C-alpha cells in the first residue's frame, strides 16, 4: 500500500504526516468549517486534542506522488527529528525531499538497488506541491465533515483495543456496521484517516525501522507481533511496487508487510484508566463467598484481589515496591514486558502498563485456578472494565468458554481461536489463544495469561509480546501456572514478584508423590517384548483398584508399540488405546478413555495438561528422557489424585536411572505438601499417612 507524505506549518512550527486519504487531510488542515464540524460531531474533548497530530495548518507541502507506507512513515519520523532546524517553506521542502531520499529502501538494503529499478523504481517520488487553502463551501463542508466524522467515530469504537491490518479493519467494519455496503474501501480509508486526525486511532506501517545501537543501521521490527530483523524477509511487492519486507513470525495471521497499514485502536479516555475504584464494592470476603472456594483458594484470591484493587499510588513505584525502571527490567527478564524500553518509531504500537510487574498465581495442578480467576474477572467487570484470558492452547479456550458464560451470564463473552467465527466481535470478556492476542493492543484492564509455561507460549517472544501489549495503560496482568519457570519462582522467593501460592488441591488432600521404578528404556522393552515384573505388578495393582491408567512416553513413534506390549500383560477386559498430536481421532480416543471404554491410554505430553479423569494412576516411561523436564513431569504427575473420591492416586517415574528433573519434580511436590500442612490446609496426620504409603511403595519397587 502507498500513502501521501506532507509537511505542514502550524503557528510557525513544522510537522510531517502520512495520509491514506489526502483529501481528508487537506480538508481537515485547511478548511476551518470542515474541521470544526468534524470535531463537534466526533465529540472531541481536551484530552482528545492532546492526542491529535496537529490541527489547523497555515500551509501544506504535499509530495504529489504516493510512497510505500514504510518509506513514508520513516520519512515522517526523520522530518520530525530535524524539524526544529527548518527555516521557511523552502527549507521545509528541502528537508522533506531529503528525508524521502534517506528513507527510501535503496540506502537501507545494500544490493537491492538494481532489483528496485527493474521493479519500477527509477525516479524518486514526485515534487512538492504547496497548498494554502481548500474550500468546500460552508454547507457542503459541514455536511461532508459530519457524515465522515460519524463514520470515524463508529470505526474508532469498533477498533478500540485492536491492532489490525487494513484488510482486517475493513472486514471488522463491514461486519460491525449497520449497513456493511456503506463501508467501501475508499470510504473506510477516509473514515480511518479522519479518526486518526481526531486522535481516536493510530495509523502506521506494520513494520517500522527502529533505531540501531551507536549509529548502526536502523533495523526493522514488526509492530504487530514484535519480531525483529531476523524474522524479516524481502520480496518484490505488487502493492507498493518496491522490494519490501514482510514478517515470517506472524505469517499465519496474514502477511504483514512494510507497506501494510496497521491500525491501532486507542482506549476511550486515552491513557487514563476507565475503571471505577473498588471503594464502593462489597468487602473482599463477602465477594468471595459467591464462588464457594476452599480455604487455600480464598486466601490466594483475596491476595490477588488486594493487589488488583490497590490504588495506583505513587506513579514512580510498582506494587512490589520496586522503582519503575527496576520493575521494567524484572518484567523483561520474565519475557512479559512487551516493548517498554523500545525506541519510539513514527507510529509505535501502544504498549503500556509495563512498569508494573504481574501477579503470579502459583497453584498446584488441580487447585482450581479457574475459580480464582473468576474472582479477578468479577472485580474488573464490576468496576466497568474488560478482561482477557489468553492461553496457549485452543482446547483450553473451548473448555473455558461454557464455564465463563455460566459464571457471567449478564456479560458478553467471545472465544477466539484459529477456527473461530467471532473474530470481529467485541465483548466484556475475551477468551483467546495467545496467537489471537496479536490482534489486540491496549484493550483490557485485566489480562490473565493461563498456563504461561505451556507450549507454544513458553520461550516464545512473539506470543509474550502479544499478550503483554493487550494490557491498557494502568492495567494489570495475572500469570497462572502450576509449574512457573525458574526465574519467576526465584523472583517470587526473593520478594520481587507479587504472588500467591496455592499448595493444595481443592479437595484438601496432599499431592501424590511419585515413586521411582528402575526399568529398562521403553524401546528395549518393546524390542525384547518383555515388561519387568515390578512394572507389571504396579500396572496390575492400578487396574485391580479400578483406576484408569495413563502411560506417558516421550516419542510419538513409541505409542503404538508400547500399547501393543502392554496388551500382553493386561487382562482381556482392560482395553488399551494410544494417541498423540498426530492422531486425527484424538478427541474421540480421550472421550472413550473418559467413558472407561479404554482402561489404559498410552500417550505423549499432548495430554500432560487439561485432561481430568476422576480415578486415574500415572506411569511415565523413559522418565529420564530430555523431553521430560521438571515442569512436564509435575504436569503428568498431576493427572493422578484430582478427584475428592480418589485423592490418593498413584504416580510412577519409570526409567533406568534418576535424573535431576525427576528429583526436582519430586522435591517440588513434597515441598508443596509440606507448605499446605504448615498453613493448615491439610492435616499433618494425613500427610504422614501418605508418606508411609510412599515408603512402602518405594520399598516394593526398588
XYZ file of C-alpha atoms in Angstrom:
702
model
C 0.000 0.000 0.000
C 1.070 3.580 -0.593
C 0.382 6.797 1.260
C 0.980 10.500 0.797
C 3.610 12.350 2.770
C 3.189 16.022 3.571
C 4.587 18.700 5.824
C 2.510 21.456 7.355
C 3.160 24.626 9.294
C 1.124 25.333 12.410
C 1.938 28.527 14.242
C 5.398 28.628 12.700
C 6.235 25.039 13.679
C 6.676 22.386 11.013
C 5.476 18.795 11.258
C 5.138 15.894 8.838
C 2.323 13.390 8.466
C 1.350 10.436 6.307
C -2.163 10.021 4.990
C -4.050 7.247 3.220
C -6.738 9.764 2.179
C -5.154 13.067 1.183
C -8.498 14.800 0.546
C -9.465 14.227 4.182
C -6.176 15.620 5.492
C -6.285 18.676 3.248
C -9.859 19.443 4.264
C -9.062 18.947 7.948
C -5.884 21.028 7.857
C -7.061 23.871 5.644
C -10.870 24.146 5.858
C -11.971 25.578 9.211
C -15.640 24.707 8.668
C -14.814 21.080 7.862
C -12.506 20.693 10.849
C -14.866 22.314 13.379
C -17.831 20.265 12.167
C -15.830 17.041 12.275
C -14.562 17.698 15.798
C -18.036 18.626 17.015
C -19.623 15.502 15.524
C -16.876 13.285 16.939
C -17.247 14.834 20.394
C -13.565 15.673 20.718
C -12.564 16.930 24.162
C -9.420 18.452 25.576
C -7.785 15.088 26.186
C -8.533 14.033 22.630
C -6.952 17.232 21.367
C -3.730 16.311 23.135
C -3.604 13.095 21.137
C -4.359 14.652 17.747
C -1.405 15.037 15.349
C -1.791 18.794 14.886
C -4.762 20.857 13.794
C -5.192 23.942 11.607
C -2.321 24.390 9.145
C -1.095 27.665 7.699
C 0.214 25.870 4.640
C 0.656 22.282 3.435
C 3.592 20.995 1.388
C 2.341 17.809 -0.261
C 4.517 15.287 -2.044
C 2.384 14.777 -5.122
C 3.359 11.122 -5.700
C 2.499 8.447 -3.120
C 5.222 6.495 -1.321
C 5.245 2.954 0.066
C 3.881 3.257 3.591
C 7.064 2.065 5.259
C 9.139 4.701 3.486
C 6.524 7.395 4.066
C 6.359 6.848 7.827
C 10.143 6.550 8.075
C 10.498 9.869 6.239
C 7.923 11.492 8.536
C 9.897 10.373 11.570
C 13.140 11.711 10.116
C 11.431 15.028 9.399
C 10.141 15.233 12.987
C 13.664 14.820 14.342
C 15.031 17.644 12.228
C 12.062 19.998 12.025
C 13.484 22.311 14.670
C 16.151 23.453 12.201
C 13.696 24.285 9.392
C 13.594 27.883 8.201
C 10.714 28.829 5.921
C 8.786 26.915 3.305
C 11.792 26.410 1.075
C 13.727 24.842 3.931
C 10.789 22.595 4.786
C 10.500 21.440 1.168
C 14.233 20.662 1.013
C 14.074 18.734 4.273
C 11.027 16.789 3.092
C 12.832 15.710 -0.090
C 15.982 14.817 1.858
C 14.022 12.685 4.318
C 12.345 10.824 1.453
C 15.715 10.092 -0.156
C 17.091 8.822 3.148
C 14.020 6.743 3.953
C 13.748 5.041 0.568
C 14.898 1.410 0.636
C 17.924 1.829 -1.639
C 20.183 3.157 1.103
C 18.955 0.667 3.693
C 19.139 -2.521 1.643
C 22.566 -2.881 0.019
C 22.499 -4.832 -3.214
C 18.815 -4.332 -3.936
C 19.036 -1.104 -5.927
C 19.096 -2.947 -9.254
C 16.122 -5.060 -8.306
C 14.236 -1.945 -7.261
C 14.956 -0.321 -10.638
C 13.793 -3.385 -12.531
C 10.656 -3.445 -10.419
C 9.699 0.072 -11.443
C 11.656 2.323 -9.084
C 13.862 4.587 -11.183
C 12.975 8.083 -10.014
C 12.361 9.403 -6.521
C 8.771 10.271 -5.680
C 7.336 13.405 -7.298
C 7.817 17.027 -6.427
C 6.459 19.027 -3.510
C 3.238 20.959 -4.091
C 2.233 23.965 -1.971
C -1.406 24.102 -0.864
C -2.630 27.035 1.190
C -6.417 26.688 1.118
C -9.174 24.174 0.472
C -12.812 25.231 0.444
C -15.858 23.030 0.091
C -18.256 25.842 0.851
C -19.656 26.068 4.357
C -22.812 23.960 3.878
C -21.244 21.166 1.876
C -18.091 21.194 4.019
C -20.017 20.779 7.255
C -22.255 18.116 5.743
C -19.295 16.104 4.455
C -17.457 16.533 7.735
C -20.341 15.409 9.932
C -21.101 12.348 7.824
C -17.477 11.273 7.740
C -16.913 12.085 11.425
C -19.879 9.914 12.391
C -18.321 7.045 10.448
C -14.925 7.794 12.025
C -16.454 7.679 15.496
C -18.121 4.364 14.678
C -14.865 2.954 13.297
C -12.873 4.079 16.333
C -15.381 2.469 18.693
C -15.285 -0.809 16.763
C -11.473 -0.809 16.674
C -10.908 0.200 20.290
C -8.258 -2.045 21.805
C -7.474 -3.707 18.467
C -4.322 -3.875 16.357
C -5.414 -4.838 12.843
C -4.082 -4.774 9.327
C -6.028 -2.678 6.825
C -7.843 -5.668 5.319
C -8.812 -6.897 8.788
C -10.078 -3.471 9.812
C -12.195 -3.289 6.661
C -13.624 -6.742 7.440
C -14.415 -5.723 11.014
C -16.148 -2.531 9.892
C -18.145 -4.433 7.317
C -19.239 -6.943 9.955
C -19.954 -4.388 12.680
C -21.610 -1.597 10.709
C -25.384 -1.363 10.366
C -25.012 -1.073 6.592
C -21.966 -3.128 5.513
C -22.279 -1.980 1.899
C -21.521 1.545 3.082
C -18.000 0.562 4.067
C -16.375 0.595 0.664
C -12.582 0.524 0.732
C -12.292 4.234 -0.102
C -14.922 5.263 2.438
C -13.386 3.058 5.131
C -9.933 4.540 4.489
C -11.340 8.068 4.695
C -13.097 7.283 7.981
C -9.964 5.663 9.423
C -7.841 8.631 8.396
C -10.225 11.141 9.971
C -10.363 9.052 13.149
C -6.561 9.250 13.284
C -6.640 13.029 12.780
C -9.165 13.273 15.613
C -6.865 11.289 17.910
C -9.078 8.189 18.069
C -6.818 5.780 16.125
C -3.139 5.353 15.326
C -2.139 4.554 11.772
C 1.294 3.340 10.772
C 3.256 0.821 8.788
C 3.077 -2.694 10.177
C 6.871 -2.988 10.022
C 8.841 0.004 11.244
C 12.512 0.860 11.328
C 13.767 1.186 14.870
C 16.897 2.954 15.994
C 20.106 0.972 15.868
C 22.759 0.979 18.577
C 25.572 3.547 18.371
C 24.822 4.645 14.850
C 24.305 1.206 13.385
C 21.796 0.696 10.601
C 18.204 1.032 11.759
C 16.640 -2.405 11.950
C 13.107 -3.405 11.142
C 10.594 -4.614 13.679
C 7.093 -5.977 13.223
C 4.804 -3.757 15.261
C 2.048 -6.349 15.235
C 3.954 -9.260 16.796
C 7.177 -7.599 17.976
C 9.555 -9.765 15.931
C 12.849 -8.269 14.823
C 15.106 -8.239 11.786
C 15.824 -11.979 11.991
C 12.217 -12.699 11.009
C 12.075 -10.226 8.112
C 12.081 -11.465 4.510
C 12.303 -9.131 1.500
C 10.473 -9.810 -1.736
C 9.099 -7.781 -4.655
C 5.715 -6.390 -3.661
C 2.906 -5.715 -6.122
C 1.138 -3.488 -3.585
C 3.849 -0.834 -3.410
C 5.972 -1.557 -6.480
C 9.127 -1.977 -4.403
C 11.102 -4.697 -2.707
C 9.741 -4.615 0.817
C 9.958 -6.714 3.954
C 7.337 -8.992 5.435
C 7.290 -10.733 8.809
C 7.593 -14.511 8.804
C 6.848 -14.872 12.507
C 3.160 -13.893 12.299
C 2.556 -15.013 8.716
C -0.186 -17.448 9.758
C -2.303 -14.467 10.817
C -1.942 -12.729 7.465
C 1.027 -11.254 5.630
C 2.378 -8.248 7.491
C 4.474 -6.099 5.105
C 6.440 -2.922 5.486
C 3.917 -1.258 3.200
C 0.927 -2.719 5.090
C -1.186 -0.356 7.166
C -1.512 -1.238 10.864
C -4.440 0.361 12.697
C -4.212 0.548 16.488
C -7.297 1.484 18.476
C -6.916 3.919 21.353
C -8.853 3.220 24.568
C -11.702 5.625 25.213
C -10.405 8.275 27.553
C -6.893 7.986 26.134
C -4.244 6.847 28.569
C -6.422 7.164 31.663
C -7.856 4.093 33.331
C -11.568 3.671 32.612
C -12.436 1.684 35.705
C -14.005 2.943 38.879
C -12.232 2.311 42.166
C -13.101 -0.620 44.392
C -14.260 1.604 47.273
C -17.954 1.032 46.536
C -17.653 -2.736 46.132
C -18.570 -5.108 48.977
C -15.671 -6.310 51.154
C -13.471 -8.960 49.590
C -14.594 -11.806 51.926
C -18.242 -11.145 51.040
C -17.488 -11.268 47.329
C -15.524 -14.497 47.635
C -18.469 -16.324 49.218
C -20.221 -16.417 45.845
C -17.621 -18.737 44.362
C -17.552 -21.483 47.017
C -13.782 -21.525 47.321
C -11.669 -23.716 49.567
C -9.631 -22.027 52.333
C -6.477 -22.147 50.207
C -8.292 -20.746 47.183
C -9.878 -17.992 49.278
C -6.559 -16.887 50.753
C -4.902 -16.720 47.329
C -7.854 -14.999 45.652
C -8.001 -12.409 48.433
C -4.302 -11.636 47.999
C -4.731 -11.276 44.236
C -7.785 -9.031 44.669
C -5.955 -6.764 47.110
C -3.196 -6.386 44.544
C -5.647 -5.854 41.679
C -7.737 -3.276 43.511
C -4.924 -1.390 45.183
C -4.727 2.303 44.311
C -2.141 3.106 41.666
C -0.460 5.286 44.264
C 2.988 6.665 43.615
C 3.439 6.699 39.857
C 7.147 6.101 40.302
C 6.866 2.832 42.157
C 5.423 -0.548 41.327
C 3.165 -2.675 43.504
C 6.170 -4.655 44.677
C 7.850 -1.518 45.947
C 10.477 -1.542 43.224
C 11.125 1.629 41.210
C 9.616 1.585 37.737
C 12.870 1.028 35.904
C 13.753 -1.946 38.118
C 10.280 -3.413 37.685
C 10.600 -2.997 33.939
C 13.926 -4.830 33.875
C 12.456 -7.601 36.003
C 9.418 -7.946 33.748
C 11.710 -8.005 30.727
C 13.610 -10.952 32.168
C 10.318 -12.773 32.580
C 9.562 -12.357 28.885
C 6.368 -10.427 29.624
C 7.425 -6.830 29.350
C 6.429 -6.066 25.785
C 8.187 -3.020 24.431
C 8.512 -0.699 27.395
C 12.096 0.234 26.590
C 11.843 0.071 22.810
C 12.773 3.243 20.976
C 9.849 5.190 19.607
C 9.033 4.862 15.937
C 6.889 7.009 13.686
C 3.869 5.035 14.798
C 4.651 2.744 17.703
C 2.269 0.058 18.793
C 0.793 1.328 22.033
C 2.063 -0.872 24.820
C 1.508 0.242 28.329
C 1.223 -0.739 31.919
C 4.577 -2.481 31.544
C 6.117 -0.671 34.505
C 4.009 -2.754 36.879
C 5.111 -6.355 37.345
C 2.439 -9.022 37.028
C 0.867 -11.060 39.789
C 1.687 -14.769 39.820
C -0.934 -17.290 40.933
C 1.226 -20.332 41.530
C -1.208 -23.178 42.098
C -0.607 -26.904 42.112
C -2.347 -28.978 39.454
C -5.998 -29.446 40.368
C -6.036 -26.484 42.774
C -8.928 -24.783 40.977
C -7.197 -21.872 39.254
C -10.254 -21.183 37.105
C -12.467 -20.349 40.088
C -9.810 -17.995 41.457
C -9.549 -16.345 38.048
C -13.316 -15.743 38.135
C -12.928 -13.559 41.236
C -10.498 -11.264 39.414
C -12.665 -11.023 36.310
C -15.661 -10.242 38.530
C -13.796 -7.349 40.149
C -12.862 -5.820 36.809
C -16.355 -6.170 35.337
C -17.978 -4.715 38.452
C -15.865 -1.589 38.018
C -16.641 -1.144 34.318
C -13.570 -2.745 32.789
C -12.868 -5.501 30.294
C -10.896 -8.706 30.764
C -8.984 -11.074 28.528
C -7.969 -14.637 29.302
C -5.134 -15.687 26.989
C -3.980 -19.284 26.875
C -1.554 -21.102 24.573
C -3.944 -23.937 23.756
C -7.182 -23.898 21.779
C -8.714 -26.734 23.798
C -8.437 -24.634 26.961
C -10.361 -21.835 25.230
C -13.088 -24.291 24.257
C -13.192 -25.739 27.775
C -13.352 -22.345 29.493
C -15.988 -20.778 27.265
C -19.081 -22.524 28.708
C -17.784 -22.109 32.254
C -17.204 -18.381 31.761
C -20.626 -17.903 30.168
C -22.272 -19.706 33.071
C -20.336 -17.699 35.662
C -21.063 -14.334 33.999
C -24.429 -14.696 32.229
C -25.058 -10.946 32.101
C -21.840 -10.144 30.246
C -20.837 -10.587 26.624
C -18.245 -13.324 26.097
C -16.289 -14.122 22.951
C -13.944 -17.062 22.325
C -11.192 -16.540 19.753
C -9.089 -19.274 18.172
C -7.985 -20.255 14.695
C -11.388 -21.619 13.654
C -13.479 -19.001 15.454
C -16.184 -17.156 13.539
C -16.365 -14.398 16.157
C -13.010 -12.776 15.484
C -14.507 -9.292 14.946
C -16.892 -9.404 17.923
C -16.218 -7.116 20.886
C -17.118 -8.362 24.360
C -16.672 -7.739 28.071
C -14.709 -10.979 28.444
C -12.450 -12.218 25.666
C -11.063 -15.754 25.706
C -8.284 -16.139 23.184
C -5.346 -18.245 22.223
C -2.146 -16.281 22.612
C -1.832 -16.203 18.812
C -5.165 -14.380 18.533
C -3.967 -11.864 21.135
C -1.698 -10.453 18.422
C -4.764 -8.666 17.007
C -5.263 -6.601 20.184
C -3.464 -3.612 21.672
C -4.097 -1.770 24.954
C -7.630 -3.127 25.087
C -8.077 -4.679 28.532
C -7.816 -3.611 32.149
C -7.032 -7.207 33.093
C -5.144 -9.796 31.067
C -4.867 -13.265 32.582
C -2.226 -15.471 30.974
C -3.128 -19.071 31.718
C -0.565 -21.877 31.511
C 2.263 -19.466 30.775
C 4.756 -22.340 30.901
C 2.973 -24.333 28.185
C 3.848 -24.719 24.517
C 3.765 -22.643 22.352
C 3.770 -19.631 24.729
C 6.772 -20.683 26.796
C 10.021 -19.201 25.445
C 8.149 -17.584 22.531
C 8.946 -13.835 22.470
C 6.282 -13.173 19.831
C 3.438 -14.585 21.917
C 4.766 -12.966 25.083
C 4.845 -9.616 23.289
C 1.303 -10.184 22.013
C -0.089 -10.933 25.462
C 1.743 -8.030 27.092
C 0.571 -5.389 24.620
C -3.087 -6.280 25.230
C -2.927 -4.547 28.618
C -4.236 -0.991 28.549
C -2.486 1.856 30.403
C -2.694 1.281 34.134
C -3.927 -2.262 33.562
C -2.915 -5.485 35.235
C -1.527 -8.861 34.227
C -2.036 -12.058 36.165
C 0.005 -15.171 35.411
C -1.431 -18.604 36.160
C 0.754 -21.680 36.372
C 1.225 -24.896 38.267
C 4.838 -25.050 37.103
C 6.142 -21.500 36.626
C 9.577 -21.052 35.037
C 12.558 -20.984 37.368
C 13.167 -17.244 37.024
C 9.623 -16.495 38.157
C 9.968 -18.833 41.122
C 13.226 -17.161 42.139
C 11.730 -13.679 41.842
C 8.759 -14.719 43.949
C 11.021 -16.266 46.592
C 13.083 -13.066 46.770
C 10.030 -10.856 47.177
C 10.454 -9.182 43.806
C 7.288 -10.563 42.242
C 3.854 -10.240 43.863
C 2.371 -13.699 44.070
C 0.224 -16.191 45.922
C 0.926 -19.906 46.268
C -1.868 -22.463 46.422
C -0.074 -25.615 47.613
C -3.091 -27.906 47.887
C -5.894 -29.138 45.677
C -9.469 -28.031 46.178
C -10.352 -31.290 47.970
C -7.733 -30.665 50.657
C -5.667 -33.839 50.242
C -1.915 -33.860 49.550
C -0.471 -34.350 46.095
C 0.511 -37.931 45.201
C 4.286 -38.215 45.445
C 5.848 -40.103 42.503
C 7.533 -43.439 43.151
C 10.632 -44.269 41.119
C 10.840 -47.659 39.370
C 14.089 -48.797 37.770
C 13.229 -50.382 34.417
C 14.929 -50.585 31.002
C 14.180 -47.972 28.304
C 10.794 -48.406 26.673
C 12.299 -49.251 23.281
C 14.343 -52.020 24.840
C 11.212 -53.424 26.462
C 9.453 -53.259 23.086
C 12.378 -54.966 21.340
C 12.505 -57.735 23.943
C 8.704 -57.949 24.143
C 9.094 -58.098 27.883
C 7.808 -55.987 30.800
C 9.750 -56.123 34.100
C 7.849 -57.698 36.994
C 7.821 -54.551 39.151
C 6.240 -52.508 36.360
C 3.787 -55.293 35.522
C 2.755 -55.604 39.178
C 2.270 -51.851 39.554
C 0.037 -51.672 36.463
C -1.911 -54.719 37.629
C -2.447 -53.113 41.049
C -3.797 -49.952 39.430
C -6.215 -51.904 37.262
C -7.290 -54.026 40.230
C -8.267 -50.951 42.225
C -10.400 -49.736 39.316
C -8.149 -46.915 38.140
C -7.758 -45.600 34.629
C -4.084 -45.760 33.679
C -2.171 -43.006 31.887
C 1.073 -44.243 30.330
C 3.274 -41.404 29.059
C 6.116 -41.986 26.596
C 8.423 -39.317 25.135
C 8.139 -40.266 21.458
C 5.058 -40.441 19.231
C 6.523 -43.430 17.396
C 6.524 -45.442 20.631
C 2.832 -45.015 21.471
C 1.523 -47.831 19.264
C 4.253 -50.397 20.020
C 4.055 -49.619 23.752
C 0.280 -50.137 23.705
C 0.774 -53.478 21.958
C 3.379 -54.524 24.534
C 1.165 -53.583 27.479
C -1.657 -55.557 25.915
C 0.343 -58.714 26.621
C 0.279 -58.135 30.400
C -3.182 -56.657 30.930
C -6.361 -58.704 31.427
C -8.579 -59.146 28.351
C -11.235 -56.748 29.636
C -8.692 -53.915 30.047
C -8.832 -52.344 26.592
C -5.724 -50.335 25.679
C -5.596 -47.321 23.374
C -2.988 -44.816 22.288
C -2.993 -41.274 20.967
C -0.706 -38.359 20.153
C -0.708 -34.989 18.402
C -0.724 -36.848 15.075
C -3.876 -38.786 15.901
C -6.826 -37.319 13.985
C -9.163 -39.210 16.319
C -7.504 -37.917 19.493
C -10.662 -36.249 20.806
C -12.695 -39.436 20.369
C -9.923 -41.546 21.914
C -9.858 -39.324 25.001
C -13.661 -39.472 25.237
C -13.513 -43.281 25.151
C -10.965 -43.112 27.970
C -13.293 -40.845 29.963
C -16.174 -43.290 29.414
C -13.929 -46.131 30.663
C -14.192 -47.907 27.333
C -10.394 -47.745 27.459
C -8.672 -48.642 30.731
C -5.118 -47.859 29.637
C -4.139 -44.930 27.418
C -0.604 -44.637 26.050
C 0.097 -41.051 25.085
C 2.655 -38.248 24.911
C 2.956 -34.844 26.563
C -0.009 -33.739 24.434
C -2.184 -34.916 27.353
C 0.024 -33.723 30.197
C -2.437 -30.853 30.739
C -6.136 -30.240 30.575
C -7.430 -33.811 30.909
C -9.030 -34.791 34.205
C -10.051 -38.407 34.826
C -11.760 -38.980 38.214
C -9.879 -42.153 39.196
C -6.526 -42.413 37.486
C -2.938 -43.503 38.009
C 0.079 -42.301 36.052
C 3.092 -44.168 34.669
C 5.848 -42.150 32.978
C 8.038 -44.463 30.898
C 11.520 -43.216 29.998
C 11.125 -40.607 32.714
C 14.802 -39.818 32.173
C 14.168 -38.566 28.607
C 15.418 -34.993 27.987
C 11.924 -34.029 26.802
C 10.560 -34.680 30.284
C 11.767 -31.668 32.242
C 10.702 -30.816 35.793
C 7.567 -28.959 34.694
C 6.492 -31.728 32.338
C 6.968 -34.404 34.993
C 4.948 -32.390 37.513
C 2.165 -31.872 34.995
C 1.992 -35.570 34.124
C 2.023 -36.492 37.809
C -0.797 -34.011 38.248
C -3.192 -36.243 36.287
C -3.475 -38.508 39.362
C -5.446 -37.871 42.547
C -7.550 -34.994 41.233
C -10.905 -36.334 42.420
C -12.100 -35.993 46.014
C -13.394 -39.563 45.684
C -9.907 -40.808 44.803
C -7.410 -38.239 46.107
C -4.562 -40.721 46.612
C -3.841 -41.606 43.003
C -0.540 -43.282 42.209
C 2.335 -41.890 40.155
C 5.388 -43.819 38.930
C 8.522 -42.461 37.257
C 9.900 -45.421 35.294
C 13.462 -45.162 33.969
C 16.878 -46.850 34.083
C 18.150 -44.127 36.402
C 17.100 -40.951 38.171
C 17.653 -37.538 36.642
C 17.865 -34.043 38.045
C 14.434 -33.294 36.580
C 12.855 -36.291 38.324
C 14.383 -35.363 41.669
C 13.360 -31.726 41.264
C 9.768 -32.659 40.422
C 9.501 -34.976 43.431
C 11.110 -32.373 45.694
C 8.703 -29.674 44.486
C 5.666 -31.903 45.110
C 6.872 -32.699 48.630
C 7.547 -29.018 49.346
C 4.031 -28.086 48.278
C 2.580 -30.791 50.525
C 4.671 -29.568 53.456
C 3.635 -25.957 52.832
C -0.026 -26.966 52.686
C 0.317 -28.783 56.005
C 2.146 -25.852 57.597
C -0.654 -23.490 56.580
C -3.307 -25.816 57.928
C -4.850 -26.681 54.580
C -4.313 -30.419 55.157
C -3.967 -32.378 58.364
C -0.414 -33.363 59.227
C -1.506 -36.886 60.082
C -2.911 -37.224 56.559
C 0.435 -36.157 55.138
C 2.238 -38.610 57.422
C -0.018 -41.445 56.269
C 0.735 -40.598 52.654
C 4.447 -40.637 53.453
C 4.176 -44.137 54.894
C 2.329 -45.352 51.805
C 5.047 -43.817 49.636
C 7.768 -45.534 51.656
C 6.056 -48.914 51.360
C 5.586 -48.473 47.616
C 9.172 -47.384 47.187
C 10.414 -50.429 49.055
C 8.429 -52.696 46.778
C 9.628 -51.073 43.581
C 13.397 -50.835 44.065
